[in-house]
GROMACS .gro file of C-alpha atoms in nm:
model
   95
    1MET     CA    1  23.150  16.214  12.328
    2GLU     CA    2  22.829  16.267  12.160
    3THR     CA    3  22.669  16.537  11.944
    4THR     CA    4  22.390  16.755  12.067
    5ARG     CA    5  22.063  16.795  11.846
    6ARG     CA    6  21.851  17.119  11.870
    7VAL     CA    7  21.561  17.192  11.660
    8TYR     CA    8  21.449  17.554  11.566
    9ARG     CA    9  21.184  17.712  11.397
   10VAL     CA   10  21.334  17.989  11.164
   11ASP     CA   11  21.168  18.240  10.901
   12ARG     CA   12  21.118  18.033  10.568
   13CYS     CA   13  21.291  18.294  10.402
   14GLN     CA   14  21.612  18.312  10.623
   15ILE     CA   15  21.674  17.937  10.626
   16GLY     CA   16  21.962  17.964  10.379
   17PHE     CA   17  22.117  18.289  10.587
   18VAL     CA   18  22.108  18.105  10.904
   19LYS     CA   19  22.258  17.820  10.765
   20PHE     CA   20  22.549  17.985  10.590
   21ILE     CA   21  22.630  18.185  10.913
   22LEU     CA   22  22.646  17.896  11.121
   23GLU     CA   23  22.833  17.664  10.897
   24ALA     CA   24  23.082  17.936  10.834
   25TYR     CA   25  23.195  17.834  11.164
   26ASP     CA   26  23.420  17.535  11.074
   27ASN     CA   27  23.370  17.194  11.263
   28VAL     CA   28  23.116  17.356  11.509
   29ALA     CA   29  22.765  17.270  11.393
   30VAL     CA   30  22.589  17.133  11.082
   31MET     CA   31  22.224  17.260  10.982
   32SER     CA   32  21.953  17.082  10.802
   33THR     CA   33  21.592  17.149  10.722
   34LEU     CA   34  21.356  16.936  10.872
   35ASN     CA   35  21.018  17.124  10.704
   36PRO     CA   36  21.071  17.405  10.492
   37GLN     CA   37  20.736  17.482  10.479
   38GLN     CA   38  20.735  17.499  10.859
   39GLY     CA   39  21.075  17.675  10.887
   40LEU     CA   40  21.177  17.385  11.130
   41VAL     CA   41  21.549  17.316  11.125
   42GLN     CA   42  21.779  17.115  11.329
   43ILE     CA   43  22.121  17.144  11.438
   44ILE     CA   44  22.378  16.901  11.534
   45ILE     CA   45  22.623  17.028  11.736
   46ALA     CA   46  22.972  16.913  11.796
   47PRO     CA   47  23.089  16.818  12.139
   48GLY     CA   48  23.183  17.129  12.348
   49CYS     CA   49  23.060  17.378  12.092
   50GLU     CA   50  22.730  17.418  12.270
   51THR     CA   51  22.800  17.745  12.403
   52MET     CA   52  22.947  17.886  12.071
   53VAL     CA   53  22.603  17.787  11.901
   54ASP     CA   54  22.394  17.945  12.171
   55GLY     CA   55  22.587  18.269  12.105
   56ILE     CA   56  22.551  18.242  11.698
   57MET     CA   57  22.177  18.153  11.736
   58ALA     CA   58  22.142  18.453  12.012
   59GLY     CA   59  22.313  18.685  11.791
   60PHE     CA   60  22.029  18.648  11.508
   61ALA     CA   61  21.789  18.840  11.798
   62GLY     CA   62  21.639  19.132  11.631
   63GLU     CA   63  21.748  19.053  11.270
   64VAL     CA   64  21.605  18.694  11.224
   65ALA     CA   65  21.335  18.517  11.396
   66VAL     CA   66  21.488  18.196  11.547
   67VAL     CA   67  21.253  18.003  11.803
   68PRO     CA   68  21.385  17.706  12.002
   69VAL     CA   69  21.154  17.430  11.957
   70ASP     CA   70  21.124  17.189  12.243
   71ASP     CA   71  21.290  16.818  12.163
   72ALA     CA   72  20.990  16.623  12.301
   73VAL     CA   73  20.791  16.816  12.064
   74SER     CA   74  21.004  16.844  11.757
   75ASP     CA   75  20.993  16.480  11.661
   76GLY     CA   76  20.646  16.503  11.522
   77LEU     CA   77  20.688  16.845  11.395
   78ALA     CA   78  20.876  16.698  11.057
   79ASP     CA   79  20.590  16.532  10.966
   80ASP     CA   80  20.433  16.664  10.648
   81ASN     CA   81  20.114  16.607  10.787
   82PHE     CA   82  20.155  16.869  11.067
   83ARG     CA   83  20.010  17.211  11.065
   84TRP     CA   84  20.081  17.503  11.266
   85PRO     CA   85  19.777  17.671  11.424
   86ALA     CA   86  19.516  17.860  11.200
   87GLY     CA   87  19.656  18.194  11.067
   88ASP     CA   88  20.015  18.113  11.111
   89ASN     CA   89  20.167  18.064  10.764
   90GLY     CA   90  20.510  17.939  10.840
   91LYS     CA   91  20.658  18.317  10.914
   92VAL     CA   92  20.820  18.389  11.271
   93ALA     CA   93  20.772  18.769  11.368
   94VAL     CA   94  21.081  18.928  11.521
   95GLU     CA   95  21.016  19.047  11.861
   0.00000   0.00000   0.00000
């Protein structure tokens, strides 16, 4: 069995909070920051825990902006030279 990797964009001010909540669920997932300036984090999910992590991440809706990033795109996003489009300062709006 293999772990699952997912990448998200999180409001920079909320990275620690999301990590704290996610890792409070023992042996489910581990979160690490790929690029703190851009709010990019990766979550490594234990086999069989994908549904639980989906529920945890969905639970942030309305409180913390958490936006999934396509895996095909995410590899280049951790690069320090990457910049989001003009006018985007790394904050993610809650919809």
